[in-house]
Short mmCIF file of C-alpha atoms in Angstrom, two decimals:
data_model
loop_
_atom_site.label_atom_id
_atom_site.label_comp_id
_atom_site.label_asym_id
_atom_site.label_seq_id
_atom_site.Cartn_x
_atom_site.Cartn_y
_atom_site.Cartn_z
CA UNK A 295 113.93 35.55 33.49
CA UNK A 296 114.64 32.45 35.58
CA UNK A 297 112.25 29.76 34.40
CA UNK A 298 108.77 28.78 33.31
CA UNK A 299 107.19 26.52 35.92
CA UNK A 300 103.76 25.48 37.19
CA UNK A 301 103.46 28.24 39.78
CA UNK A 302 100.28 30.26 38.94
CA UNK A 303 99.07 27.44 36.69
CA UNK A 304 95.65 27.59 38.35
CA UNK A 305 95.15 31.17 37.16
CA UNK A 306 96.98 30.95 33.83
CA UNK A 307 95.32 27.74 32.70
CA UNK A 308 98.29 26.13 30.95
CA UNK A 309 102.07 26.09 30.86
CA UNK A 310 101.91 27.65 27.39
CA UNK A 311 99.93 30.57 28.79
CA UNK A 312 102.53 31.09 31.52
CA UNK A 313 105.31 31.02 28.93
CA UNK A 314 103.47 33.52 26.71
CA UNK A 315 102.91 35.90 29.61
CA UNK A 316 106.57 35.78 30.59
CA UNK A 317 107.67 36.18 26.98
CA UNK A 318 105.55 39.34 26.75
CA UNK A 319 107.76 40.90 29.42
CA UNK A 320 110.83 40.22 27.30
CA UNK A 321 109.10 41.43 24.13
CA UNK A 322 108.14 44.68 25.85
CA UNK A 323 111.74 45.61 26.61
CA UNK A 324 112.91 48.72 24.72
CA UNK A 325 116.02 48.57 22.58
CA UNK A 326 117.99 50.26 25.35
CA UNK A 327 116.78 47.73 27.93
CA UNK A 328 118.44 44.41 28.70
CA UNK A 329 117.16 40.83 28.84
CA UNK A 330 118.77 38.46 31.35
CA UNK A 331 117.77 34.93 30.34
CA UNK A 332 118.43 31.55 31.93
CA UNK A 333 120.04 29.48 29.19
CA UNK A 334 119.38 26.26 31.14
CA UNK A 335 115.61 26.61 30.68
CA UNK A 336 114.86 25.96 26.97
CA UNK A 337 111.65 28.00 27.00
CA UNK A 338 113.39 30.98 28.57
CA UNK A 339 116.45 30.64 26.32
CA UNK A 340 114.20 30.82 23.24
CA UNK A 341 112.95 34.24 24.37
CA UNK A 342 116.23 35.71 23.11
CA UNK A 343 114.66 35.79 19.66
CA UNK A 344 111.73 37.89 20.86
CA UNK A 345 113.39 41.11 21.95
CA UNK A 346 115.10 44.11 20.42
CA UNK A 347 117.12 44.56 23.61
CA UNK A 348 120.59 43.13 24.14
CA UNK A 349 120.60 39.71 25.82
CA UNK A 350 122.83 38.29 28.53
CA UNK A 351 122.52 34.55 29.06
CA UNK A 352 123.25 33.05 32.46
CA UNK A 353 123.35 29.42 33.57
CA UNK A 354 125.55 26.35 33.67
CA UNK A 355 125.70 25.67 29.93
CA UNK A 356 128.96 26.39 28.14
CA UNK A 357 127.28 29.01 25.96
CA UNK A 358 126.28 31.15 28.96
CA UNK A 359 127.72 34.66 29.17
CA UNK A 360 127.62 34.44 32.98
CA UNK A 361 128.27 30.82 33.89
CA UNK A 362 128.40 28.72 37.03
CA UNK A 363 130.48 25.54 37.21
CA UNK A 364 131.91 23.15 39.79
CA UNK A 365 128.89 23.38 42.10
CA UNK A 366 129.56 22.13 45.62
CA UNK A 367 126.80 21.76 48.22
CA UNK A 368 127.87 22.74 51.73
CA UNK A 369 124.72 21.71 53.59
CA UNK A 370 123.49 24.31 56.05
CA UNK A 371 126.51 26.50 55.27
CA UNK A 372 125.32 27.14 51.70
CA UNK A 373 127.08 26.21 48.48
CA UNK A 374 130.16 27.11 46.45
CA UNK A 375 130.68 27.43 42.71
CA UNK A 376 133.00 28.96 40.15
CA UNK A 377 131.65 32.10 38.47
CA UNK A 378 132.80 32.73 34.89
CA UNK A 379 132.25 36.06 33.11
CA UNK A 380 134.10 38.10 30.49
CA UNK A 381 137.02 35.69 30.36
CA UNK A 382 137.57 35.75 34.14
CA UNK A 383 136.55 33.36 36.89
CA UNK A 384 136.22 33.47 40.67
CA UNK A 385 135.38 30.87 43.31
CA UNK A 386 132.32 32.04 45.25
CA UNK A 387 130.87 30.72 48.50
CA UNK A 388 127.19 31.66 48.93
CA UNK A 389 125.82 31.54 52.52
CA UNK A 390 122.33 30.44 51.42
CA UNK A 391 121.51 26.75 51.96
CA UNK A 392 120.30 24.94 48.89
CA UNK A 393 122.44 24.47 45.79
CA UNK A 394 119.25 24.74 43.70
CA UNK A 395 119.58 28.51 44.22
CA UNK A 396 122.50 28.66 41.79
CA UNK A 397 120.35 30.01 38.94
CA UNK A 398 119.04 32.81 41.17
CA UNK A 399 122.57 33.72 42.17
CA UNK A 400 123.76 33.70 38.56
CA UNK A 401 120.86 35.98 37.60
CA UNK A 402 121.86 38.43 40.32
CA UNK A 403 125.48 38.29 39.19
CA UNK A 404 124.46 38.93 35.59
CA UNK A 405 122.39 41.95 36.63
CA UNK A 406 125.33 43.42 38.49
CA UNK A 407 127.79 42.81 35.68
CA UNK A 408 125.44 44.35 33.10
CA UNK A 409 125.45 47.47 35.26
CA UNK A 410 129.26 47.52 35.10
CA UNK A 411 129.77 46.48 38.71
CA UNK A 412 133.26 44.94 38.93
CA UNK A 413 133.38 41.15 39.14
CA UNK A 414 135.11 41.19 42.53
CA UNK A 415 132.43 43.47 43.97
CA UNK A 416 129.71 41.19 42.60
CA UNK A 417 131.38 38.21 44.25
CA UNK A 418 131.65 40.03 47.57
CA UNK A 419 127.93 40.79 47.44
CA UNK A 420 127.06 37.17 46.67
CA UNK A 421 129.11 35.99 49.62
CA UNK A 422 127.15 38.32 51.94
CA UNK A 423 123.64 37.39 50.77
CA UNK A 424 120.86 37.29 53.35
CA UNK A 425 117.26 36.59 52.28
CA UNK A 426 114.76 36.67 55.18
CA UNK A 427 111.98 34.02 55.15
CA UNK A 428 113.61 32.23 52.26
CA UNK A 429 115.36 29.02 53.22
CA UNK A 430 117.54 29.79 56.24
CA UNK A 431 119.06 27.40 58.75
CA UNK A 432 119.48 28.39 62.38
CA UNK A 433 119.74 26.83 65.82
CA UNK A 434 116.78 27.54 68.09
CA UNK A 435 116.01 26.80 71.74
CA UNK A 436 115.85 23.19 72.82
CA UNK A 437 118.80 22.09 70.71
CA UNK A 438 116.73 22.11 67.50
CA UNK A 439 118.04 23.04 64.05
CA UNK A 440 115.34 24.92 62.12
CA UNK A 441 115.15 25.06 58.33
CA UNK A 442 112.83 28.04 57.91
CA UNK A 443 111.49 28.21 54.35
CA UNK A 444 108.13 29.77 55.07
CA UNK A 445 107.97 32.46 52.39
CA UNK A 446 106.46 30.31 49.66
CA UNK A 447 106.35 26.81 48.20
CA UNK A 448 106.44 25.31 44.73
CA UNK A 449 106.94 21.61 43.99
CA UNK A 450 110.54 22.05 42.82
CA UNK A 451 111.49 24.25 45.78
CA UNK A 452 109.86 21.89 48.28
CA UNK A 453 111.69 18.90 46.85
CA UNK A 454 114.95 20.87 47.01
CA UNK A 455 114.27 21.78 50.65
CA UNK A 456 113.69 18.12 51.46
CA UNK A 457 117.00 17.31 49.78
CA UNK A 458 118.70 19.76 52.12
CA UNK A 459 116.90 18.31 55.13
CA UNK A 460 118.22 14.88 54.16
CA UNK A 461 121.75 16.21 54.65
CA UNK A 462 121.08 17.52 58.16
CA UNK A 463 122.14 15.67 61.31
CA UNK A 464 119.85 14.00 63.82
CA UNK A 465 116.21 13.07 63.59
CA UNK A 466 114.46 14.78 60.67
CA UNK A 467 111.00 16.35 60.95
CA UNK A 468 108.98 18.45 58.52
CA UNK A 469 105.87 20.61 58.66
CA UNK A 470 104.63 20.98 55.09
CA UNK A 471 101.69 23.11 53.99
CA UNK A 472 99.70 23.54 50.82
CA UNK A 473 101.40 24.42 47.53
CA UNK A 474 98.85 26.71 45.91
CA UNK A 475 97.96 27.85 42.37
CA UNK A 476 99.09 24.61 40.70
CA UNK A 477 95.84 24.00 38.83
CA UNK A 478 95.56 20.53 37.30
CA UNK A 479 98.98 19.62 38.72
CA UNK A 480 97.95 20.24 42.34
CA UNK A 481 97.10 16.68 43.32
CA UNK A 482 100.02 14.99 41.55
CA UNK A 483 102.49 17.59 42.87
CA UNK A 484 101.41 17.10 46.48
CA UNK A 485 101.57 13.32 46.00
CA UNK A 486 105.12 13.62 44.65
CA UNK A 487 106.21 15.69 47.64
CA UNK A 488 104.66 13.13 50.00
CA UNK A 489 106.55 10.29 48.37
CA UNK A 490 109.81 12.20 48.60
CA UNK A 491 109.14 13.17 52.22
CA UNK A 492 108.65 9.50 53.10
CA UNK A 493 112.22 8.84 52.01
CA UNK A 494 113.67 11.72 54.02
CA UNK A 495 111.82 12.45 57.26
CA UNK A 496 111.33 10.50 60.46
CA UNK A 497 108.23 12.48 61.44
CA UNK A 498 105.91 14.37 59.07
CA UNK A 499 103.27 16.96 59.91
CA UNK A 500 101.05 18.60 57.30
CA UNK A 501 98.58 21.47 57.43
CA UNK A 502 96.11 22.68 54.81
CA UNK A 503 93.49 21.01 52.65
CA UNK A 504 95.79 20.08 49.78
CA UNK A 505 98.62 19.08 52.10
CA UNK A 506 96.55 16.13 53.30
CA UNK A 507 97.61 14.49 50.04
CA UNK A 508 101.24 14.86 51.14
CA UNK A 509 100.54 12.95 54.34
CA UNK A 510 98.46 10.33 52.52
CA UNK A 511 101.21 9.73 49.96
CA UNK A 512 103.86 9.48 52.67
CA UNK A 513 101.79 6.90 54.55
CA UNK A 514 101.35 5.01 51.31
CA UNK A 515 105.14 4.79 51.03
CA UNK A 516 105.43 3.28 54.50
CA UNK A 517 106.10 6.29 56.72
CA UNK A 518 104.34 5.64 60.02
CA UNK A 519 104.93 8.88 61.92
CA UNK A 520 102.55 11.10 59.94
CA UNK A 521 99.92 13.53 61.23
CA UNK A 522 97.68 15.90 59.28
CA UNK A 523 96.68 18.90 61.40
CA UNK A 524 93.62 21.11 61.09
CA UNK A 525 95.16 24.44 62.11
CA UNK A 526 98.44 26.28 62.47
CA UNK A 527 97.91 26.43 66.24
CA UNK A 528 97.64 22.65 66.34
CA UNK A 529 100.77 22.40 64.20
CA UNK A 530 102.81 24.52 66.61
CA UNK A 531 101.59 22.50 69.59
CA UNK A 532 102.36 19.19 67.88
CA UNK A 533 105.86 20.30 66.99
CA UNK A 534 106.63 21.47 70.52
CA UNK A 535 105.40 18.16 71.92
CA UNK A 536 107.48 16.14 69.47
CA UNK A 537 110.79 17.97 69.04
CA UNK A 538 113.84 16.74 70.93
CA UNK A 539 117.41 18.05 71.26
CA UNK A 540 119.39 17.23 68.13
CA UNK A 541 116.37 17.25 65.81
CA UNK A 542 116.31 19.06 62.45
CA UNK A 543 112.98 20.60 61.39
CA UNK A 544 111.87 21.92 57.98
CA UNK A 545 108.86 24.27 57.79
CA UNK A 546 107.58 25.14 54.30
CA UNK A 547 104.29 26.13 52.67
CA UNK A 548 102.72 28.63 50.30
CA UNK A 549 102.65 32.34 51.13
CA UNK A 550 98.91 32.32 51.84
CA UNK A 551 99.45 29.98 54.79
CA UNK A 552 101.88 32.39 56.52
CA UNK A 553 103.66 29.53 58.26
CA UNK A 554 106.12 32.01 59.73
CA UNK A 555 103.48 32.47 62.45
CA UNK A 556 103.93 28.79 63.33
CA UNK A 557 107.68 29.30 63.47
CA UNK A 558 107.28 32.31 65.78
CA UNK A 559 104.96 30.41 68.12
CA UNK A 560 107.20 27.37 68.02
CA UNK A 561 110.30 29.36 68.93
CA UNK A 562 108.44 31.11 71.76
CA UNK A 563 107.23 27.83 73.24
CA UNK A 564 110.63 26.15 72.87
CA UNK A 565 112.29 29.07 74.65
CA UNK A 566 109.71 28.90 77.44
CA UNK A 567 110.22 25.17 77.80
CA UNK A 568 113.99 25.58 77.89
CA UNK A 569 113.73 28.25 80.60
CA UNK A 570 111.54 25.91 82.63
CA UNK A 571 114.04 23.08 82.35
CA UNK A 572 116.91 25.40 83.31
CA UNK A 573 114.96 26.74 86.29
CA UNK A 574 114.12 23.23 87.49
CA UNK A 575 117.75 22.22 87.19
CA UNK A 576 118.86 25.26 89.15
CA UNK A 577 116.35 24.61 91.91
CA UNK A 578 117.56 21.07 92.33
CA UNK A 579 121.25 21.94 92.54
#
């Protein structure tokens, strides 16, 4: 159990209801099961008293059974940390950008160690992680660095992705879509993301009904280069028309928006444009 956050708040109705539903999963564990709980989330940590199963606590707190310390962000290359378990420790370099993923990595490590996988083997697996559609950084045609985080979007994850974008070189652009199922927190969460985006990006595009609040909030904070788009097709076209060599671009939105289709169209058009430039250069030589 990683955390209790506002994702699915629209359906659940309250944070307490989300916490109760997650606690039910822990309560349902049989005595020969195993609960892996994030000690850094107080609500999750308290679930240890609601199960007959053995509990392994992971996190950054000193009381964690599987602990991460000395976190070091490496930008697009990922992050490094020291993994402590069973009186041993190892330095681990994870090739996933975004140091906010530490709790996920510690959960995976705890699961492996509970299954008696040797610590060194666990570390080797962590250093070879690859998670498609989750936040990945790659160079695409046209000299553009793409931060592809199209699988889903919550407020915390979007803010973390913007933090990573802030560390990237060159001009910074973002295409941000709706963050869904936030219930009463929907408007304030989109406003918060817009304010943060205004402090990070040079050019902001948004798509989706709720995402218009992101663009409005960014404008309110003084960002001039902001455009809210009515469709994913328009978003792809706007990005192609705007991107320049050396730019860094973040694309992120909720699963229902399927913004990976924008990424696919964008990459196709950038490749076509690059071939056209190369052909024109060859003809003139």
